[in-house]
Amino acid sequence: DKDWKVRNEGLEALESLLAANNNRILPNGLHDLVTLLKTRLNDNNKSQVKAFIVFLGKFATALGSGVKNFSKILVPELVKNLSDKQNIIRSETLVTLGKFSAEIGAENVINQLLPLLAVDNPELRTEVINWVLSNADSLNKAEVRANINPVLSALQDKTKEIRLLAEKLLEKCIGCIGAQPYLIALKDLKPAIQQSLKPIIEKC
């Protein structure tokens, strides 16, 4: 509905449905609902976005492992909110990501997060790296090899703090797949970038 108040009533009705069923639901017949929930994560009304992010956490918990069927639709849209300037939006997104992680495994969330390091956004890069580092035990089960270039991209960030964070992440990734894939990928970058990044990779 165009009226946010009506959308809010719909959200409250969904929350009541979850509560009435002891916060446990089956993953049947939910495709249209999931598609709508995905669009609401881009709402112009920030308080609505926050409310839907919080609901998604409850939704993931209520579905349990069944949320895996929908995670490829919801998680990529959810993580985009980590680039939001509002701290409350980012922090609620992190809480909800934790709930998805509990049900589908942190490695599946990491697989959705690592490609975002290619986006030049300080909030996004900071939140993504911190989340992955706090779940680094799952990196060896994640698609680290498929996300070499996003990590190299974060190592070139304008901000020193983010570059240092990216180094910590690189060290963990090298622990999983070795340094060679990063050194090979370097060859596709400009000579000046190669010169600045090669020592960092060798140090890690």
mmCIF file with all atom_site columns, C-alpha atoms in Angstrom:
data_model
loop_
_atom_site.group_PDB
_atom_site.id
_atom_site.type_symbol
_atom_site.label_atom_id
_atom_site.label_alt_id
_atom_site.label_comp_id
_atom_site.label_asym_id
_atom_site.label_entity_id
_atom_site.label_seq_id
_atom_site.pdbx_PDB_ins_code
_atom_site.Cartn_x
_atom_site.Cartn_y
_atom_site.Cartn_z
_atom_site.occupancy
_atom_site.B_iso_or_equiv
_atom_site.pdbx_formal_charge
_atom_site.auth_seq_id
_atom_site.auth_comp_id
_atom_site.auth_asym_id
_atom_site.auth_atom_id
_atom_site.pdbx_PDB_model_num
ATOM 1   C CA . ASP A 1 1   ? 0.000  0.000   0.000   1.00 0.00 ? 1   ASP A CA 1
ATOM 2   C CA . LYS A 1 2   ? 1.177  3.575   -0.684  1.00 0.00 ? 2   LYS A CA 1
ATOM 3   C CA . ASP A 1 3   ? 0.259  4.649   2.856   1.00 0.00 ? 3   ASP A CA 1
ATOM 4   C CA . TRP A 1 4   ? 3.034  3.695   5.295   1.00 0.00 ? 4   TRP A CA 1
ATOM 5   C CA . LYS A 1 5   ? 0.474  3.423   8.110   1.00 0.00 ? 5   LYS A CA 1
ATOM 6   C CA . VAL A 1 6   ? -1.352 0.697   6.184   1.00 0.00 ? 6   VAL A CA 1
ATOM 7   C CA . ARG A 1 7   ? 1.972  -1.057  5.519   1.00 0.00 ? 7   ARG A CA 1
ATOM 8   C CA . ASN A 1 8   ? 2.672  -0.840  9.217   1.00 0.00 ? 8   ASN A CA 1
ATOM 9   C CA . GLU A 1 9   ? -0.686 -2.469  10.008  1.00 0.00 ? 9   GLU A CA 1
ATOM 10  C CA . GLY A 1 10  ? 0.270  -5.301  7.635   1.00 0.00 ? 10  GLY A CA 1
ATOM 11  C CA . LEU A 1 11  ? 3.593  -5.735  9.415   1.00 0.00 ? 11  LEU A CA 1
ATOM 12  C CA . GLU A 1 12  ? 1.878  -5.815  12.831  1.00 0.00 ? 12  GLU A CA 1
ATOM 13  C CA . ALA A 1 13  ? -0.537 -8.460  11.485  1.00 0.00 ? 13  ALA A CA 1
ATOM 14  C CA . LEU A 1 14  ? 2.436  -10.576 10.373  1.00 0.00 ? 14  LEU A CA 1
ATOM 15  C CA . GLU A 1 15  ? 4.047  -10.235 13.796  1.00 0.00 ? 15  GLU A CA 1
ATOM 16  C CA . SER A 1 16  ? 0.765  -11.305 15.424  1.00 0.00 ? 16  SER A CA 1
ATOM 17  C CA . LEU A 1 17  ? 0.660  -14.375 13.160  1.00 0.00 ? 17  LEU A CA 1
ATOM 18  C CA . LEU A 1 18  ? 4.148  -15.376 14.248  1.00 0.00 ? 18  LEU A CA 1
ATOM 19  C CA . ALA A 1 19  ? 3.315  -14.858 17.913  1.00 0.00 ? 19  ALA A CA 1
ATOM 20  C CA . ALA A 1 20  ? 0.054  -16.837 17.583  1.00 0.00 ? 20  ALA A CA 1
ATOM 21  C CA . ASN A 1 21  ? 2.061  -19.780 16.231  1.00 0.00 ? 21  ASN A CA 1
ATOM 22  C CA . ASN A 1 22  ? 4.719  -19.751 18.964  1.00 0.00 ? 22  ASN A CA 1
ATOM 23  C CA . ASN A 1 23  ? 7.167  -18.152 16.530  1.00 0.00 ? 23  ASN A CA 1
ATOM 24  C CA . ARG A 1 24  ? 7.501  -21.347 14.479  1.00 0.00 ? 24  ARG A CA 1
ATOM 25  C CA . ILE A 1 25  ? 6.306  -21.518 10.859  1.00 0.00 ? 25  ILE A CA 1
ATOM 26  C CA . LEU A 1 26  ? 6.746  -23.809 7.861   1.00 0.00 ? 26  LEU A CA 1
ATOM 27  C CA . PRO A 1 27  ? 8.501  -22.594 4.696   1.00 0.00 ? 27  PRO A CA 1
ATOM 28  C CA . ASN A 1 28  ? 5.448  -23.267 2.531   1.00 0.00 ? 28  ASN A CA 1
ATOM 29  C CA . GLY A 1 29  ? 3.611  -20.782 0.302   1.00 0.00 ? 29  GLY A CA 1
ATOM 30  C CA . LEU A 1 30  ? 5.775  -17.846 1.356   1.00 0.00 ? 30  LEU A CA 1
ATOM 31  C CA . HIS A 1 31  ? 7.338  -16.854 -1.968  1.00 0.00 ? 31  HIS A CA 1
ATOM 32  C CA . ASP A 1 32  ? 5.082  -13.821 -2.627  1.00 0.00 ? 32  ASP A CA 1
ATOM 33  C CA . LEU A 1 33  ? 5.482  -12.633 0.946   1.00 0.00 ? 33  LEU A CA 1
ATOM 34  C CA . VAL A 1 34  ? 9.279  -12.947 0.770   1.00 0.00 ? 34  VAL A CA 1
ATOM 35  C CA . THR A 1 35  ? 9.353  -10.970 -2.499  1.00 0.00 ? 35  THR A CA 1
ATOM 36  C CA . LEU A 1 36  ? 7.348  -8.184  -0.827  1.00 0.00 ? 36  LEU A CA 1
ATOM 37  C CA . LEU A 1 37  ? 9.543  -8.204  2.277   1.00 0.00 ? 37  LEU A CA 1
ATOM 38  C CA . LYS A 1 38  ? 12.557 -7.774  -0.003  1.00 0.00 ? 38  LYS A CA 1
ATOM 39  C CA . THR A 1 39  ? 11.069 -4.627  -1.591  1.00 0.00 ? 39  THR A CA 1
ATOM 40  C CA . ARG A 1 40  ? 10.248 -3.161  1.831   1.00 0.00 ? 40  ARG A CA 1
ATOM 41  C CA . LEU A 1 41  ? 13.950 -3.187  2.717   1.00 0.00 ? 41  LEU A CA 1
ATOM 42  C CA . ASN A 1 42  ? 14.283 -0.294  0.231   1.00 0.00 ? 42  ASN A CA 1
ATOM 43  C CA . ASP A 1 43  ? 11.444 1.746   1.716   1.00 0.00 ? 43  ASP A CA 1
ATOM 44  C CA . ASN A 1 44  ? 11.886 5.542   1.637   1.00 0.00 ? 44  ASN A CA 1
ATOM 45  C CA . ASN A 1 45  ? 10.555 5.651   5.199   1.00 0.00 ? 45  ASN A CA 1
ATOM 46  C CA . LYS A 1 46  ? 13.561 4.830   7.406   1.00 0.00 ? 46  LYS A CA 1
ATOM 47  C CA . SER A 1 47  ? 11.475 3.846   10.425  1.00 0.00 ? 47  SER A CA 1
ATOM 48  C CA . GLN A 1 48  ? 9.664  1.370   8.164   1.00 0.00 ? 48  GLN A CA 1
ATOM 49  C CA . VAL A 1 49  ? 12.960 -0.050  6.915   1.00 0.00 ? 49  VAL A CA 1
ATOM 50  C CA . LYS A 1 50  ? 14.089 -0.529  10.519  1.00 0.00 ? 50  LYS A CA 1
ATOM 51  C CA . ALA A 1 51  ? 10.792 -2.238  11.422  1.00 0.00 ? 51  ALA A CA 1
ATOM 52  C CA . PHE A 1 52  ? 11.047 -4.623  8.461   1.00 0.00 ? 52  PHE A CA 1
ATOM 53  C CA . ILE A 1 53  ? 14.703 -5.425  9.261   1.00 0.00 ? 53  ILE A CA 1
ATOM 54  C CA . VAL A 1 54  ? 13.680 -6.337  12.819  1.00 0.00 ? 54  VAL A CA 1
ATOM 55  C CA . PHE A 1 55  ? 10.783 -8.422  11.502  1.00 0.00 ? 55  PHE A CA 1
ATOM 56  C CA . LEU A 1 56  ? 13.102 -10.336 9.167   1.00 0.00 ? 56  LEU A CA 1
ATOM 57  C CA . GLY A 1 57  ? 15.133 -11.439 12.174  1.00 0.00 ? 57  GLY A CA 1
ATOM 58  C CA . LYS A 1 58  ? 11.975 -12.839 13.802  1.00 0.00 ? 58  LYS A CA 1
ATOM 59  C CA . PHE A 1 59  ? 10.963 -14.375 10.462  1.00 0.00 ? 59  PHE A CA 1
ATOM 60  C CA . ALA A 1 60  ? 14.332 -16.158 10.129  1.00 0.00 ? 60  ALA A CA 1
ATOM 61  C CA . THR A 1 61  ? 14.101 -17.544 13.663  1.00 0.00 ? 61  THR A CA 1
ATOM 62  C CA . ALA A 1 62  ? 10.491 -18.673 13.137  1.00 0.00 ? 62  ALA A CA 1
ATOM 63  C CA . LEU A 1 63  ? 11.429 -20.524 9.938   1.00 0.00 ? 63  LEU A CA 1
ATOM 64  C CA . GLY A 1 64  ? 14.538 -22.100 11.437  1.00 0.00 ? 64  GLY A CA 1
ATOM 65  C CA . SER A 1 65  ? 16.617 -23.950 8.843   1.00 0.00 ? 65  SER A CA 1
ATOM 66  C CA . GLY A 1 66  ? 13.718 -23.450 6.388   1.00 0.00 ? 66  GLY A CA 1
ATOM 67  C CA . VAL A 1 67  ? 14.832 -19.834 5.913   1.00 0.00 ? 67  VAL A CA 1
ATOM 68  C CA . LYS A 1 68  ? 17.704 -21.127 3.767   1.00 0.00 ? 68  LYS A CA 1
ATOM 69  C CA . ASN A 1 69  ? 15.213 -21.391 0.861   1.00 0.00 ? 69  ASN A CA 1
ATOM 70  C CA . PHE A 1 70  ? 14.707 -17.613 0.998   1.00 0.00 ? 70  PHE A CA 1
ATOM 71  C CA . SER A 1 71  ? 18.102 -16.367 2.148   1.00 0.00 ? 71  SER A CA 1
ATOM 72  C CA . LYS A 1 72  ? 19.392 -15.817 -1.408  1.00 0.00 ? 72  LYS A CA 1
ATOM 73  C CA . ILE A 1 73  ? 16.469 -13.427 -1.988  1.00 0.00 ? 73  ILE A CA 1
ATOM 74  C CA . LEU A 1 74  ? 16.519 -11.622 1.364   1.00 0.00 ? 74  LEU A CA 1
ATOM 75  C CA . VAL A 1 75  ? 20.132 -11.494 2.553   1.00 0.00 ? 75  VAL A CA 1
ATOM 76  C CA . PRO A 1 76  ? 21.612 -9.584  -0.463  1.00 0.00 ? 76  PRO A CA 1
ATOM 77  C CA . GLU A 1 77  ? 18.913 -6.926  -0.048  1.00 0.00 ? 77  GLU A CA 1
ATOM 78  C CA . LEU A 1 78  ? 19.292 -6.891  3.726   1.00 0.00 ? 78  LEU A CA 1
ATOM 79  C CA . VAL A 1 79  ? 23.053 -6.349  3.659   1.00 0.00 ? 79  VAL A CA 1
ATOM 80  C CA . LYS A 1 80  ? 22.686 -3.269  1.442   1.00 0.00 ? 80  LYS A CA 1
ATOM 81  C CA . ASN A 1 81  ? 21.448 -1.513  4.583   1.00 0.00 ? 81  ASN A CA 1
ATOM 82  C CA . LEU A 1 82  ? 24.951 -1.794  6.015   1.00 0.00 ? 82  LEU A CA 1
ATOM 83  C CA . SER A 1 83  ? 25.798 1.205   3.801   1.00 0.00 ? 83  SER A CA 1
ATOM 84  C CA . ASP A 1 84  ? 23.152 3.367   5.501   1.00 0.00 ? 84  ASP A CA 1
ATOM 85  C CA . LYS A 1 85  ? 24.389 6.523   7.223   1.00 0.00 ? 85  LYS A CA 1
ATOM 86  C CA . GLN A 1 86  ? 22.055 5.851   10.179  1.00 0.00 ? 86  GLN A CA 1
ATOM 87  C CA . ASN A 1 87  ? 23.811 3.800   12.832  1.00 0.00 ? 87  ASN A CA 1
ATOM 88  C CA . ILE A 1 88  ? 20.509 2.314   14.099  1.00 0.00 ? 88  ILE A CA 1
ATOM 89  C CA . ILE A 1 89  ? 19.727 0.878   10.631  1.00 0.00 ? 89  ILE A CA 1
ATOM 90  C CA . ARG A 1 90  ? 23.189 -0.700  10.407  1.00 0.00 ? 90  ARG A CA 1
ATOM 91  C CA . SER A 1 91  ? 23.078 -2.105  13.933  1.00 0.00 ? 91  SER A CA 1
ATOM 92  C CA . GLU A 1 92  ? 19.615 -3.668  13.443  1.00 0.00 ? 92  GLU A CA 1
ATOM 93  C CA . THR A 1 93  ? 20.849 -5.154  10.146  1.00 0.00 ? 93  THR A CA 1
ATOM 94  C CA . LEU A 1 94  ? 23.779 -6.760  11.980  1.00 0.00 ? 94  LEU A CA 1
ATOM 95  C CA . VAL A 1 95  ? 21.436 -8.230  14.601  1.00 0.00 ? 95  VAL A CA 1
ATOM 96  C CA . THR A 1 96  ? 19.210 -9.704  11.869  1.00 0.00 ? 96  THR A CA 1
ATOM 97  C CA . LEU A 1 97  ? 22.233 -11.064 9.981   1.00 0.00 ? 97  LEU A CA 1
ATOM 98  C CA . GLY A 1 98  ? 23.195 -12.818 13.194  1.00 0.00 ? 98  GLY A CA 1
ATOM 99  C CA . LYS A 1 99  ? 19.769 -14.473 13.280  1.00 0.00 ? 99  LYS A CA 1
ATOM 100 C CA . PHE A 1 100 ? 20.106 -15.638 9.670   1.00 0.00 ? 100 PHE A CA 1
ATOM 101 C CA . SER A 1 101 ? 23.597 -16.884 10.455  1.00 0.00 ? 101 SER A CA 1
ATOM 102 C CA . ALA A 1 102 ? 22.283 -18.932 13.394  1.00 0.00 ? 102 ALA A CA 1
ATOM 103 C CA . GLU A 1 103 ? 19.844 -20.726 11.072  1.00 0.00 ? 103 GLU A CA 1
ATOM 104 C CA . ILE A 1 104 ? 21.782 -21.108 7.796   1.00 0.00 ? 104 ILE A CA 1
ATOM 105 C CA . GLY A 1 105 ? 25.421 -20.982 8.917   1.00 0.00 ? 105 GLY A CA 1
ATOM 106 C CA . ALA A 1 106 ? 27.725 -17.956 9.019   1.00 0.00 ? 106 ALA A CA 1
ATOM 107 C CA . GLU A 1 107 ? 29.528 -19.104 5.853   1.00 0.00 ? 107 GLU A CA 1
ATOM 108 C CA . ASN A 1 108 ? 26.355 -18.560 3.807   1.00 0.00 ? 108 ASN A CA 1
ATOM 109 C CA . VAL A 1 109 ? 26.072 -14.996 5.105   1.00 0.00 ? 109 VAL A CA 1
ATOM 110 C CA . ILE A 1 110 ? 29.801 -14.404 4.460   1.00 0.00 ? 110 ILE A CA 1
ATOM 111 C CA . ASN A 1 111 ? 29.269 -15.495 0.840   1.00 0.00 ? 111 ASN A CA 1
ATOM 112 C CA . GLN A 1 112 ? 26.719 -12.683 0.465   1.00 0.00 ? 112 GLN A CA 1
ATOM 113 C CA . LEU A 1 113 ? 28.900 -10.121 2.259   1.00 0.00 ? 113 LEU A CA 1
ATOM 114 C CA . LEU A 1 114 ? 32.342 -10.507 0.676   1.00 0.00 ? 114 LEU A CA 1
ATOM 115 C CA . PRO A 1 115 ? 31.326 -9.321  -2.841  1.00 0.00 ? 115 PRO A CA 1
ATOM 116 C CA . LEU A 1 116 ? 30.123 -6.038  -1.287  1.00 0.00 ? 116 LEU A CA 1
ATOM 117 C CA . LEU A 1 117 ? 33.716 -5.113  -0.411  1.00 0.00 ? 117 LEU A CA 1
ATOM 118 C CA . ALA A 1 118 ? 34.050 -4.034  -4.049  1.00 0.00 ? 118 ALA A CA 1
ATOM 119 C CA . VAL A 1 119 ? 31.631 -1.170  -3.310  1.00 0.00 ? 119 VAL A CA 1
ATOM 120 C CA . ASP A 1 120 ? 33.462 2.009   -2.312  1.00 0.00 ? 120 ASP A CA 1
ATOM 121 C CA . ASN A 1 121 ? 31.382 2.869   0.746   1.00 0.00 ? 121 ASN A CA 1
ATOM 122 C CA . PRO A 1 122 ? 33.096 3.352   4.121   1.00 0.00 ? 122 PRO A CA 1
ATOM 123 C CA . GLU A 1 123 ? 30.158 2.255   6.310   1.00 0.00 ? 123 GLU A CA 1
ATOM 124 C CA . LEU A 1 124 ? 29.528 -0.822  4.190   1.00 0.00 ? 124 LEU A CA 1
ATOM 125 C CA . ARG A 1 125 ? 33.157 -1.912  4.081   1.00 0.00 ? 125 ARG A CA 1
ATOM 126 C CA . THR A 1 126 ? 33.644 -1.352  7.809   1.00 0.00 ? 126 THR A CA 1
ATOM 127 C CA . GLU A 1 127 ? 30.508 -3.272  8.838   1.00 0.00 ? 127 GLU A CA 1
ATOM 128 C CA . VAL A 1 128 ? 31.146 -6.125  6.368   1.00 0.00 ? 128 VAL A CA 1
ATOM 129 C CA . ILE A 1 129 ? 34.765 -6.646  7.424   1.00 0.00 ? 129 ILE A CA 1
ATOM 130 C CA . ASN A 1 130 ? 33.939 -6.466  11.135  1.00 0.00 ? 130 ASN A CA 1
ATOM 131 C CA . TRP A 1 131 ? 31.090 -8.980  10.715  1.00 0.00 ? 131 TRP A CA 1
ATOM 132 C CA . VAL A 1 132 ? 33.258 -11.402 8.746   1.00 0.00 ? 132 VAL A CA 1
ATOM 133 C CA . LEU A 1 133 ? 36.135 -11.062 11.230  1.00 0.00 ? 133 LEU A CA 1
ATOM 134 C CA . SER A 1 134 ? 33.785 -11.778 14.127  1.00 0.00 ? 134 SER A CA 1
ATOM 135 C CA . ASN A 1 135 ? 32.706 -14.951 12.291  1.00 0.00 ? 135 ASN A CA 1
ATOM 136 C CA . ALA A 1 136 ? 36.158 -15.812 10.931  1.00 0.00 ? 136 ALA A CA 1
ATOM 137 C CA . ASP A 1 137 ? 35.880 -19.438 12.123  1.00 0.00 ? 137 ASP A CA 1
ATOM 138 C CA . SER A 1 138 ? 33.429 -19.988 9.246   1.00 0.00 ? 138 SER A CA 1
ATOM 139 C CA . LEU A 1 139 ? 35.699 -18.489 6.554   1.00 0.00 ? 139 LEU A CA 1
ATOM 140 C CA . ASN A 1 140 ? 37.205 -21.886 5.704   1.00 0.00 ? 140 ASN A CA 1
ATOM 141 C CA . LYS A 1 141 ? 33.708 -23.051 4.662   1.00 0.00 ? 141 LYS A CA 1
ATOM 142 C CA . ALA A 1 142 ? 32.971 -19.862 2.690   1.00 0.00 ? 142 ALA A CA 1
ATOM 143 C CA . GLU A 1 143 ? 33.664 -18.951 -0.953  1.00 0.00 ? 143 GLU A CA 1
ATOM 144 C CA . VAL A 1 144 ? 36.908 -17.106 -0.197  1.00 0.00 ? 144 VAL A CA 1
ATOM 145 C CA . ARG A 1 145 ? 38.545 -17.966 -3.525  1.00 0.00 ? 145 ARG A CA 1
ATOM 146 C CA . ALA A 1 146 ? 35.610 -16.463 -5.452  1.00 0.00 ? 146 ALA A CA 1
ATOM 147 C CA . ASN A 1 147 ? 35.997 -13.143 -3.618  1.00 0.00 ? 147 ASN A CA 1
ATOM 148 C CA . ILE A 1 148 ? 39.685 -12.313 -4.045  1.00 0.00 ? 148 ILE A CA 1
ATOM 149 C CA . ASN A 1 149 ? 39.147 -9.067  -5.988  1.00 0.00 ? 149 ASN A CA 1
ATOM 150 C CA . PRO A 1 150 ? 36.673 -7.503  -3.492  1.00 0.00 ? 150 PRO A CA 1
ATOM 151 C CA . VAL A 1 151 ? 39.250 -7.996  -0.713  1.00 0.00 ? 151 VAL A CA 1
ATOM 152 C CA . LEU A 1 152 ? 41.971 -6.418  -2.876  1.00 0.00 ? 152 LEU A CA 1
ATOM 153 C CA . SER A 1 153 ? 39.557 -3.555  -3.558  1.00 0.00 ? 153 SER A CA 1
ATOM 154 C CA . ALA A 1 154 ? 39.036 -2.915  0.174   1.00 0.00 ? 154 ALA A CA 1
ATOM 155 C CA . LEU A 1 155 ? 42.832 -2.860  0.657   1.00 0.00 ? 155 LEU A CA 1
ATOM 156 C CA . GLN A 1 156 ? 42.872 0.216   -1.632  1.00 0.00 ? 156 GLN A CA 1
ATOM 157 C CA . ASP A 1 157 ? 40.290 2.178   0.386   1.00 0.00 ? 157 ASP A CA 1
ATOM 158 C CA . LYS A 1 158 ? 40.878 5.918   0.880   1.00 0.00 ? 158 LYS A CA 1
ATOM 159 C CA . THR A 1 159 ? 40.622 5.518   4.665   1.00 0.00 ? 159 THR A CA 1
ATOM 160 C CA . LYS A 1 160 ? 43.583 4.138   6.595   1.00 0.00 ? 160 LYS A CA 1
ATOM 161 C CA . GLU A 1 161 ? 41.326 2.485   9.223   1.00 0.00 ? 161 GLU A CA 1
ATOM 162 C CA . ILE A 1 162 ? 39.488 0.524   6.543   1.00 0.00 ? 162 ILE A CA 1
ATOM 163 C CA . ARG A 1 163 ? 42.745 -0.499  4.865   1.00 0.00 ? 163 ARG A CA 1
ATOM 164 C CA . LEU A 1 164 ? 44.023 -1.823  8.195   1.00 0.00 ? 164 LEU A CA 1
ATOM 165 C CA . LEU A 1 165 ? 40.767 -3.709  8.748   1.00 0.00 ? 165 LEU A CA 1
ATOM 166 C CA . ALA A 1 166 ? 41.059 -5.145  5.236   1.00 0.00 ? 166 ALA A CA 1
ATOM 167 C CA . GLU A 1 167 ? 44.583 -6.339  6.095   1.00 0.00 ? 167 GLU A CA 1
ATOM 168 C CA . LYS A 1 168 ? 43.211 -8.293  9.050   1.00 0.00 ? 168 LYS A CA 1
ATOM 169 C CA . LEU A 1 169 ? 40.641 -9.860  6.748   1.00 0.00 ? 169 LEU A CA 1
ATOM 170 C CA . LEU A 1 170 ? 43.298 -10.635 4.122   1.00 0.00 ? 170 LEU A CA 1
ATOM 171 C CA . GLU A 1 171 ? 45.362 -12.419 6.774   1.00 0.00 ? 171 GLU A CA 1
ATOM 172 C CA . LYS A 1 172 ? 42.373 -14.636 7.661   1.00 0.00 ? 172 LYS A CA 1
ATOM 173 C CA . CYS A 1 173 ? 41.641 -15.322 3.981   1.00 0.00 ? 173 CYS A CA 1
ATOM 174 C CA . ILE A 1 174 ? 45.270 -16.221 3.263   1.00 0.00 ? 174 ILE A CA 1
ATOM 175 C CA . GLY A 1 175 ? 45.020 -18.627 6.196   1.00 0.00 ? 175 GLY A CA 1
ATOM 176 C CA . CYS A 1 176 ? 42.268 -20.392 4.223   1.00 0.00 ? 176 CYS A CA 1
ATOM 177 C CA . ILE A 1 177 ? 43.562 -20.389 0.627   1.00 0.00 ? 177 ILE A CA 1
ATOM 178 C CA . GLY A 1 178 ? 47.180 -19.208 0.804   1.00 0.00 ? 178 GLY A CA 1
ATOM 179 C CA . ALA A 1 179 ? 48.744 -16.055 -0.663  1.00 0.00 ? 179 ALA A CA 1
ATOM 180 C CA . GLN A 1 180 ? 49.247 -17.300 -4.230  1.00 0.00 ? 180 GLN A CA 1
ATOM 181 C CA . PRO A 1 181 ? 45.684 -16.561 -5.496  1.00 0.00 ? 181 PRO A CA 1
ATOM 182 C CA . TYR A 1 182 ? 46.059 -12.934 -4.310  1.00 0.00 ? 182 TYR A CA 1
ATOM 183 C CA . LEU A 1 183 ? 49.475 -12.521 -5.924  1.00 0.00 ? 183 LEU A CA 1
ATOM 184 C CA . ILE A 1 184 ? 48.097 -13.897 -9.195  1.00 0.00 ? 184 ILE A CA 1
ATOM 185 C CA . ALA A 1 185 ? 45.081 -11.540 -9.060  1.00 0.00 ? 185 ALA A CA 1
ATOM 186 C CA . LEU A 1 186 ? 47.438 -8.588  -8.470  1.00 0.00 ? 186 LEU A CA 1
ATOM 187 C CA . LYS A 1 187 ? 48.822 -8.978  -11.998 1.00 0.00 ? 187 LYS A CA 1
ATOM 188 C CA . ASP A 1 188 ? 45.557 -7.635  -13.436 1.00 0.00 ? 188 ASP A CA 1
ATOM 189 C CA . LEU A 1 189 ? 45.870 -4.365  -11.487 1.00 0.00 ? 189 LEU A CA 1
ATOM 190 C CA . LYS A 1 190 ? 47.813 -1.200  -12.331 1.00 0.00 ? 190 LYS A CA 1
ATOM 191 C CA . PRO A 1 191 ? 51.580 -1.338  -11.604 1.00 0.00 ? 191 PRO A CA 1
ATOM 192 C CA . ALA A 1 192 ? 51.324 1.312   -8.849  1.00 0.00 ? 192 ALA A CA 1
ATOM 193 C CA . ILE A 1 193 ? 48.619 -0.713  -7.059  1.00 0.00 ? 193 ILE A CA 1
ATOM 194 C CA . GLN A 1 194 ? 50.670 -3.879  -7.459  1.00 0.00 ? 194 GLN A CA 1
ATOM 195 C CA . GLN A 1 195 ? 53.631 -2.154  -5.806  1.00 0.00 ? 195 GLN A CA 1
ATOM 196 C CA . SER A 1 196 ? 51.577 -1.004  -2.824  1.00 0.00 ? 196 SER A CA 1
ATOM 197 C CA . LEU A 1 197 ? 49.662 -4.258  -2.267  1.00 0.00 ? 197 LEU A CA 1
ATOM 198 C CA . LYS A 1 198 ? 52.323 -6.894  -2.927  1.00 0.00 ? 198 LYS A CA 1
ATOM 199 C CA . PRO A 1 199 ? 54.260 -6.181  0.321   1.00 0.00 ? 199 PRO A CA 1
ATOM 200 C CA . ILE A 1 200 ? 51.019 -6.357  2.316   1.00 0.00 ? 200 ILE A CA 1
ATOM 201 C CA . ILE A 1 201 ? 50.121 -9.753  0.830   1.00 0.00 ? 201 ILE A CA 1
ATOM 202 C CA . GLU A 1 202 ? 53.648 -11.047 1.441   1.00 0.00 ? 202 GLU A CA 1
ATOM 203 C CA . LYS A 1 203 ? 53.554 -9.772  5.040   1.00 0.00 ? 203 LYS A CA 1
ATOM 204 C CA . CYS A 1 204 ? 50.228 -11.540 5.673   1.00 0.00 ? 204 CYS A CA 1
#
